[in-house]
Coordinates of C-alpha atoms and ligand atoms in Angstrom, one line a residue:
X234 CA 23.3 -2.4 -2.0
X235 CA 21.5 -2.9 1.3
X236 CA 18.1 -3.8 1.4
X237 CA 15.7 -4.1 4.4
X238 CA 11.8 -4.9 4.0
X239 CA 10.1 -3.2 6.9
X240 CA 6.8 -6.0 7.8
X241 CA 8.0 -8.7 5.7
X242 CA 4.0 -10.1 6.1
X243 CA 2.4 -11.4 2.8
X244 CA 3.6 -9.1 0.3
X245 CA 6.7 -8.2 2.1
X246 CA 7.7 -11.7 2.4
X247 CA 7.1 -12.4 -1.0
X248 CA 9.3 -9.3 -2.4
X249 CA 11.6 -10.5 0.5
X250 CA 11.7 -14.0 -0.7
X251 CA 12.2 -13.3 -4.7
X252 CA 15.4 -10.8 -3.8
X253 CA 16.7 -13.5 -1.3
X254 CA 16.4 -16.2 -3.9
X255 CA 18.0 -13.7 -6.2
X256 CA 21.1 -13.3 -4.4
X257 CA 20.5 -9.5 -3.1
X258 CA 21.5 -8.3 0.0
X259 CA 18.0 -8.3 1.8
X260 CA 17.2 -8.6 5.1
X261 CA 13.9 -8.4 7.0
X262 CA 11.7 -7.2 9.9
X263 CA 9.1 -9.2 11.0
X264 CA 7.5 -10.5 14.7
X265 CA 6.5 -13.2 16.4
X266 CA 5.9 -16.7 15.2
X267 CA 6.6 -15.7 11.7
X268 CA 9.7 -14.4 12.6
X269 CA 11.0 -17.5 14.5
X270 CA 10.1 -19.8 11.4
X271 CA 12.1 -17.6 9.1
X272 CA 14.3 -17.7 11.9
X273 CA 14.3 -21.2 12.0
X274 CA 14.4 -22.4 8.5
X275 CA 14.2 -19.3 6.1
X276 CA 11.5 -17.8 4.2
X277 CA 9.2 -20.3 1.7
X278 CA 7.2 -19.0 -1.2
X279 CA 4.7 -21.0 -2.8
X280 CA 4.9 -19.5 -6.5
X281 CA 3.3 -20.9 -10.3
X282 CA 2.4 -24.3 -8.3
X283 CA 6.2 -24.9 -6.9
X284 CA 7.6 -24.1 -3.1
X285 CA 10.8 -22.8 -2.7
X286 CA 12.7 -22.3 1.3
X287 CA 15.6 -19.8 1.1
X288 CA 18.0 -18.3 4.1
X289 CA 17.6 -14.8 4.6
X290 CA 18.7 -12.8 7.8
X291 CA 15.4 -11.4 9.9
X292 CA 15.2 -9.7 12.8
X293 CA 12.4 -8.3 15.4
X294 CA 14.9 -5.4 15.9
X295 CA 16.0 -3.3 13.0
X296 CA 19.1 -2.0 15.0
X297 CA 20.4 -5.6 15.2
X298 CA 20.2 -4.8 10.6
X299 CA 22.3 -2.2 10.6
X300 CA 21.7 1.3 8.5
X301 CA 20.4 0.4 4.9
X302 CA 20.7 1.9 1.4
X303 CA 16.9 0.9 1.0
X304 CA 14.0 0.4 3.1
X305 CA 10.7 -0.7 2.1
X306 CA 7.5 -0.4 4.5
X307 CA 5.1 -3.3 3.6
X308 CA 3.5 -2.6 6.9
X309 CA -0.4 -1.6 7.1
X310 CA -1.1 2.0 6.7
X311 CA -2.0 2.5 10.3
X312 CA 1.4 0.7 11.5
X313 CA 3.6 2.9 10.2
X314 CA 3.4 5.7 12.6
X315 CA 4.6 3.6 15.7
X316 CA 7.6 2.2 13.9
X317 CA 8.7 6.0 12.7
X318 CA 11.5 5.7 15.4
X319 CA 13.2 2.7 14.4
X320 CA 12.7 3.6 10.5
X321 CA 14.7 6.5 10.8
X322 CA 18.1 4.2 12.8
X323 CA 17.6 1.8 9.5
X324 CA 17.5 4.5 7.2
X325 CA 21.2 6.0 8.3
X326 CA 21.6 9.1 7.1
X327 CA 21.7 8.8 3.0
X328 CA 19.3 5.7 2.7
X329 CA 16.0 5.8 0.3
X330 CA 12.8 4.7 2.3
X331 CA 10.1 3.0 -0.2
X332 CA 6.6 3.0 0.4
X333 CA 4.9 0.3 0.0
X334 CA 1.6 0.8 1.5
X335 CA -1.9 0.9 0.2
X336 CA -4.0 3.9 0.4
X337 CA -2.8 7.8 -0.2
X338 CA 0.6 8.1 1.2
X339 CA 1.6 10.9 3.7
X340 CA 4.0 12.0 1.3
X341 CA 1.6 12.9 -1.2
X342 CA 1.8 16.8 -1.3
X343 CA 5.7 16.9 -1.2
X344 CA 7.3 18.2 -4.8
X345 CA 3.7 18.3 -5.5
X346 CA 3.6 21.9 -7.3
X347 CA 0.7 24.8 -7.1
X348 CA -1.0 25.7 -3.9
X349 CA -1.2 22.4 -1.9
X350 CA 2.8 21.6 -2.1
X351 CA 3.8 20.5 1.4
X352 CA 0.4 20.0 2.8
X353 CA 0.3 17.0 5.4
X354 CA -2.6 14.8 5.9
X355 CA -4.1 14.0 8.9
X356 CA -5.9 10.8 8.5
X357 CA -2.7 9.3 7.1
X358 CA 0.2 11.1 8.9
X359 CA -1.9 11.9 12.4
X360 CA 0.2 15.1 13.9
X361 CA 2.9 14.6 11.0
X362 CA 4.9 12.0 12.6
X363 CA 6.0 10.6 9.5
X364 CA 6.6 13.8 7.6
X365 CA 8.5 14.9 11.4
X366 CA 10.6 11.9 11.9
X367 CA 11.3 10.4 8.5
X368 CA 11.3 13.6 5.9
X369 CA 9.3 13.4 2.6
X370 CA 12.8 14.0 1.3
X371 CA 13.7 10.3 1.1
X372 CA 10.4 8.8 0.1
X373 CA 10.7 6.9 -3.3
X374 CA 7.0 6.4 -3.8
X375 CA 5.9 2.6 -4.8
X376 CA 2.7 1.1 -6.1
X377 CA 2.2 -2.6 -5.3
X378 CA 0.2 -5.0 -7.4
X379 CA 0.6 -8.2 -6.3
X380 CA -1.4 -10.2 -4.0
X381 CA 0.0 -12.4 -1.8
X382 CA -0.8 -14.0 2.1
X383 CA 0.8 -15.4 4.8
X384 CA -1.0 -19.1 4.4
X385 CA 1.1 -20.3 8.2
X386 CA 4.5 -18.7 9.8
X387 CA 7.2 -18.7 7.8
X388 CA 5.2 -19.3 4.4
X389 CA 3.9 -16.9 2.1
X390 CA 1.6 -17.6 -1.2
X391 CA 2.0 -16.2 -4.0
X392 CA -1.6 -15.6 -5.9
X393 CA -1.5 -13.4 -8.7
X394 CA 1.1 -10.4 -10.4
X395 CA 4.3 -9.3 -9.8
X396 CA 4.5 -5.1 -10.6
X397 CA 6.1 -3.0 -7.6
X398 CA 5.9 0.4 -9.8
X399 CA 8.3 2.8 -8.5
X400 CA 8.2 6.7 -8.8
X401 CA 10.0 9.7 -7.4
X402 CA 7.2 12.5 -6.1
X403 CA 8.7 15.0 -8.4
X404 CA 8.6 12.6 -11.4
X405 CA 12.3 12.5 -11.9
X406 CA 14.0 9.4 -13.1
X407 CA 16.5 9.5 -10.1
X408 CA 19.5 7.2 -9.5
X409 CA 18.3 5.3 -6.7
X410 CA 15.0 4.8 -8.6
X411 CA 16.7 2.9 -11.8
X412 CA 18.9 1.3 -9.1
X413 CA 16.1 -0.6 -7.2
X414 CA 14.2 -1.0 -10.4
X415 CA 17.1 -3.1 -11.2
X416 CA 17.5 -4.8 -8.3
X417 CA 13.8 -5.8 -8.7
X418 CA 14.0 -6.5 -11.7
X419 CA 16.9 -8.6 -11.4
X420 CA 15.2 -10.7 -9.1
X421 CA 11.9 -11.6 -11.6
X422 CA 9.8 -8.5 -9.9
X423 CA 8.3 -5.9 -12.5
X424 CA 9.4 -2.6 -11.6
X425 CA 9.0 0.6 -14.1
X426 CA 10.0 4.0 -12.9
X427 CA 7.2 6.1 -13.5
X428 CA 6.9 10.1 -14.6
X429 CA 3.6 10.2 -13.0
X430 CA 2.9 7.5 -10.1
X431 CA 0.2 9.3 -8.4
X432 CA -1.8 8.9 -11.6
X433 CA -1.2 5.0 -10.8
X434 CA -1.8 5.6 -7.1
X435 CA -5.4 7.3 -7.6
X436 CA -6.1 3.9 -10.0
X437 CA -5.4 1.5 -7.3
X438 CA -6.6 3.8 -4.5
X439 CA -10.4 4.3 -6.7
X440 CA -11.1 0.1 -6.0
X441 CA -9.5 0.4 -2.4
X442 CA -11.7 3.3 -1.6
X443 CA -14.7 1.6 -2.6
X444 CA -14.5 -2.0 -3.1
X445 CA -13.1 -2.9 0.2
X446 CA -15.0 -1.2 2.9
X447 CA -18.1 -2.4 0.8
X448 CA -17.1 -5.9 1.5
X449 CA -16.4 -5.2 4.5
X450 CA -19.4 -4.3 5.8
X451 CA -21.3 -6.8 3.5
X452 CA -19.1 -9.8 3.3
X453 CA -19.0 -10.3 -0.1
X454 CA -16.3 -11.2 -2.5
X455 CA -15.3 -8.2 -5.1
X456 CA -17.1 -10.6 -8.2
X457 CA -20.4 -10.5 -6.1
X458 CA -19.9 -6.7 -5.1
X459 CA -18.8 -5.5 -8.3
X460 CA -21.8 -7.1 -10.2
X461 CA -24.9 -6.4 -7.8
X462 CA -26.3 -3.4 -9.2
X463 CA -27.2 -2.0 -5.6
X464 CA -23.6 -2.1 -4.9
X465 CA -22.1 -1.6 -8.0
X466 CA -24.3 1.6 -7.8
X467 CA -22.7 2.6 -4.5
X468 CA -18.9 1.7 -5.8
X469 CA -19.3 3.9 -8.6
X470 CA -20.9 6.9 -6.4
X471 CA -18.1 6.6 -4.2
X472 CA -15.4 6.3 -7.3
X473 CA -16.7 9.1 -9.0
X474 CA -16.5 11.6 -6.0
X475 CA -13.1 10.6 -5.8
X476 CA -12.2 11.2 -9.6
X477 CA -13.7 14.9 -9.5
X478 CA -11.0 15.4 -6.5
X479 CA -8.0 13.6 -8.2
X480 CA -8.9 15.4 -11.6
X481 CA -8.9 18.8 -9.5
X482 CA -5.5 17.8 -8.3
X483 CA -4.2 17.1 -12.1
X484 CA -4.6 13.2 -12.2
X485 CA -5.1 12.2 -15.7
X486 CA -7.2 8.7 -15.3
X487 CA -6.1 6.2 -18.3
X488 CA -9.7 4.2 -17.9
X489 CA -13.0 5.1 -16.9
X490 CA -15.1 3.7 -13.7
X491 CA -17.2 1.2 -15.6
X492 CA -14.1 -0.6 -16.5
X493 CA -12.3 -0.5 -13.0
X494 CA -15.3 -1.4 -11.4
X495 CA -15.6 -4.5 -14.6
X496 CA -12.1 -5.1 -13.7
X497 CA -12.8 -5.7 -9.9
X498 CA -15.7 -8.1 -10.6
X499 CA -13.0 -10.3 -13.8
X500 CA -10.6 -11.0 -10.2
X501 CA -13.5 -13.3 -8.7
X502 CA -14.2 -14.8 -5.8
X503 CA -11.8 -12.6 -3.6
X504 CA -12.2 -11.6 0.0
X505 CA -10.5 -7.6 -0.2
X506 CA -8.1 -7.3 2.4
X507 CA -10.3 -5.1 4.7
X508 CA -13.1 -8.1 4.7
X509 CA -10.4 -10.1 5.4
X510 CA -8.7 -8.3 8.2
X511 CA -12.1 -7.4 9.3
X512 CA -12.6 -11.7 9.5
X513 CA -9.5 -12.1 11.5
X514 CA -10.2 -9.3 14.4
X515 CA -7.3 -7.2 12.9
X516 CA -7.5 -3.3 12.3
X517 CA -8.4 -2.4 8.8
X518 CA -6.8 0.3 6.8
X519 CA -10.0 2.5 6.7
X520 CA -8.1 6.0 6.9
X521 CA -5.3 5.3 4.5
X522 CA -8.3 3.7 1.9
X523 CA -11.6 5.7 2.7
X524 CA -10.8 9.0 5.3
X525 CA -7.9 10.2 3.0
X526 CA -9.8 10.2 0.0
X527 CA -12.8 12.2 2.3
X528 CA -9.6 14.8 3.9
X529 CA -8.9 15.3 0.4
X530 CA -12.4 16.5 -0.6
X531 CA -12.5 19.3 2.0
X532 CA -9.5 20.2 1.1
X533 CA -10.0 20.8 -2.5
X534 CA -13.9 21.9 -1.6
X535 CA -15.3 18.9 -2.8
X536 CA -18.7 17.4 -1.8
X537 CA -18.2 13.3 -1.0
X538 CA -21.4 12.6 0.5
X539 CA -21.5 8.9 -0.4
X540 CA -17.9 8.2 0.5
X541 CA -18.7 9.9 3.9
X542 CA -21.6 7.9 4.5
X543 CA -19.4 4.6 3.8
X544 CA -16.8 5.8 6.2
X545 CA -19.2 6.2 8.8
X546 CA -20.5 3.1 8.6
X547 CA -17.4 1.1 8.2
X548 CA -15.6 3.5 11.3
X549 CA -18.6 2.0 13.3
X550 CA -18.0 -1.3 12.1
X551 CA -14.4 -1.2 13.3
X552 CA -15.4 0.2 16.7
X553 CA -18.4 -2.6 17.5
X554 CA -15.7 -4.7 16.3
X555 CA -12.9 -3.4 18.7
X556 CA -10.8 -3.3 16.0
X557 CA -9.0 0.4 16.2
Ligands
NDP709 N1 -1.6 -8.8 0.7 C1 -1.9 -8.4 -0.5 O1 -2.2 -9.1 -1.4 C2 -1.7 -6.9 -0.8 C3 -1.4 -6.0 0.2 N2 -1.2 -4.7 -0.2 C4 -0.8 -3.6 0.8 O2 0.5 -3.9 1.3 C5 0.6 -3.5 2.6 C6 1.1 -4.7 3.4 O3 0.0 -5.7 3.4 P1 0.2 -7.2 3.8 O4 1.5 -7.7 3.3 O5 -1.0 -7.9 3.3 O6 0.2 -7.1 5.4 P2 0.7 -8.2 6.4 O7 -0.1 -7.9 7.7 O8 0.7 -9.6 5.8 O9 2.2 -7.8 6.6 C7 2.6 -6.8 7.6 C8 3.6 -7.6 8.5 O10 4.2 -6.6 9.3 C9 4.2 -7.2 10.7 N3 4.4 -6.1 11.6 C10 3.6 -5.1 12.0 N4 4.1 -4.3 12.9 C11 5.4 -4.7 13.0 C12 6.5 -4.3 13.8 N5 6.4 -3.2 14.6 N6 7.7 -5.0 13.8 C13 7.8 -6.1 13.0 N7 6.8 -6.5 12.2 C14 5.6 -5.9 12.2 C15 2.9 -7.9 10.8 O11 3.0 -8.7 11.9 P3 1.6 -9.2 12.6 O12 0.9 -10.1 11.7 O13 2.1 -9.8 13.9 O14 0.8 -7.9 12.9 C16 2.8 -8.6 9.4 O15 3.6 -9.8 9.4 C17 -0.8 -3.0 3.0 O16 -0.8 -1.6 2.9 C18 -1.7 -3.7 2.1 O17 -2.9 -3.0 1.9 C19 -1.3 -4.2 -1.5 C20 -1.6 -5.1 -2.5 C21 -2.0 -6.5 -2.2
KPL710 C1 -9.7 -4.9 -3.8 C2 -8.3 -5.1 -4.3 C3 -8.1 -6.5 -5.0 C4 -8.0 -4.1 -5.4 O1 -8.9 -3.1 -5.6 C5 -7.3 -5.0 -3.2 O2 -6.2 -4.4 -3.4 C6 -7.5 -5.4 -1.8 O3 -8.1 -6.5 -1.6 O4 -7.1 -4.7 -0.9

């Protein structure tokens, strides 16, 4: 079984790493200096207070990989799009391609059910380049849990869990869901096949929505942001917007806001990825995190007047920044 981790970054590399050191047949796409230093002396992962270095093939070009049974985008949200091309060469024409991005994925309408089944989003799939080029048809949908960074080229830290929850759109348990769960598995990951991901997407997606473009355009850490009653108040504005849309789409929610947003403040002292790619002058993932979640309210005739005045602000933020 032929796997290939699409933007082997921080929590690419640290999937790549634990299938590598498990003996699977992974390979891995990544760029520049990182890329030479896997190159060079393979890929290390600093895990529960040991570092371990092992060989694994990488390449800038995925057509030098050759076609895969499995590919899994670790890319940013707003990546993807450009790399649609090369995706689908990797992909040959049987392999699975597994999402494992942040944010609503551009999938999410396909073997929906009811009225919305098929519909494409624009701040996520702009012009349906994704849904055009690779087909919804192959998407195993993913929900990633672990956090991880690249701490120098070549060397990624592990920080905290290990859950890569798989699920097929329609729910089914298919073959080639077990089989990666396996693989996964196999190589010390977590990795249930869930009936009902999007009700674990909409979980994730209510502290990405909120918590990270409120540190971004504040600076603080998710304890600080998650505690301050002025922004605590905002989070849960924002969050509970977003539940009436996901309830009106059938998401059942296993906890209520007060204890995601008390779950958000019990991680600590911890710079969300947006304040963090906002720190290093990178693009942050505002459309996959915030604008979907805003598409989605028109769509279902929803008001989301606090999560549109977040978006506004942190769009702005981006652009003063020169970060789009
Ligand atoms: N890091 C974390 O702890 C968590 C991240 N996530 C989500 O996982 C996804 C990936 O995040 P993360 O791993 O942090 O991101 P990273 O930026 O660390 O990894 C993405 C990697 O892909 C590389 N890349 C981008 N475009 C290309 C290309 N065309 N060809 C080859 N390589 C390319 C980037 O290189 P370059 O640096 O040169 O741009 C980078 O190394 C995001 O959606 C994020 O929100 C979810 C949970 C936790
Ligand atoms: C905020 C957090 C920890 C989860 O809500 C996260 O996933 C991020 O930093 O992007």
């Amino acid at each position: 079984m032929r796997i290939c981790i699409f933007g082997a970054g921080a929590i690419g590399g640290y999937m790549g790493a634990k299938l590598a050191a498990a003996g699977a047949d992974v390979s891995l796409v990544a760029r520049g200096p990182h890329l030479a230093a896997i190159q060079a002396r393979g890929i290390t992962l600093i895990e529960d207070g040991g570092t371990r270095t092992v060989p694994v093939r990488a390449a800038s070009d995925p057509a030098a990989l050759g076609p895969q049974d499995y590919v899994i985008v670790t890319l940013k949200a707003h990546s993807v799009p450009a790399v649609v091309p090369q995706l689908s060469r990797l992909l040959g024409p049987e392999g699975t391609l597994v999402s494992g991005v942040n944010g609503l994925p551009w999938w999410y309408f396909h073997r929906h059910g009811g009225p919305l089944e098929g519909r494409r989003l624009e701040s996520v799939d702009p012009g349906g380049v994704q849904w055009d080029g690779l087909g919804p048809g192959r998407v195993l949908g993913s929900v990633v849990y672990p956090a991880a960074e690249v701490v120098e080229p070549g060397t990624i830290r592990h920080l905290e869990g290990n859950r890569f929850s798989l699920g097929e759109p329609s729910g089914e348990k298919s073959d080639r869901a077990l089989r990666l769960s396996e693989a996964l598995t196999a190589a010390g990951l977590k990795a249930p096949v869930r009936p009902r991901l999007r009700d674990e997407i909409w979980v994730k997606l209510w502290g990405n929505l909120s918590f990270n473009p409120i540190s971004a355009l504040t600076g603080a850490t998710l304890d600080r942001l998650c505690t301050d009653p002025g922004t605590r108040a905002v989070a849960r504005a924002m969050m509970l917007e977003a539940q009436a849309i996901a309830e009106r789409l059938g998401i059942k929610f296993p906890i209520d806001v007060e204890r995601r947003i008390d779950g958000g403040a019990a991680v600590g002292a911890h710079r969300t990825s947006m304040l963090q790619d906002l720190e290093a002058g990178r693009p942050m993932e505002i459309e996959a995190l915030v604008g979907s979640v805003a598409e989605l309210g028109r769509i279902v005739d929803l008001p989301t007047p606090t999560i549109d005045m977040v978006l506004a602000l942190v769009r702005l933020r981006a652009k003063v920044g020169h970060l789009t």
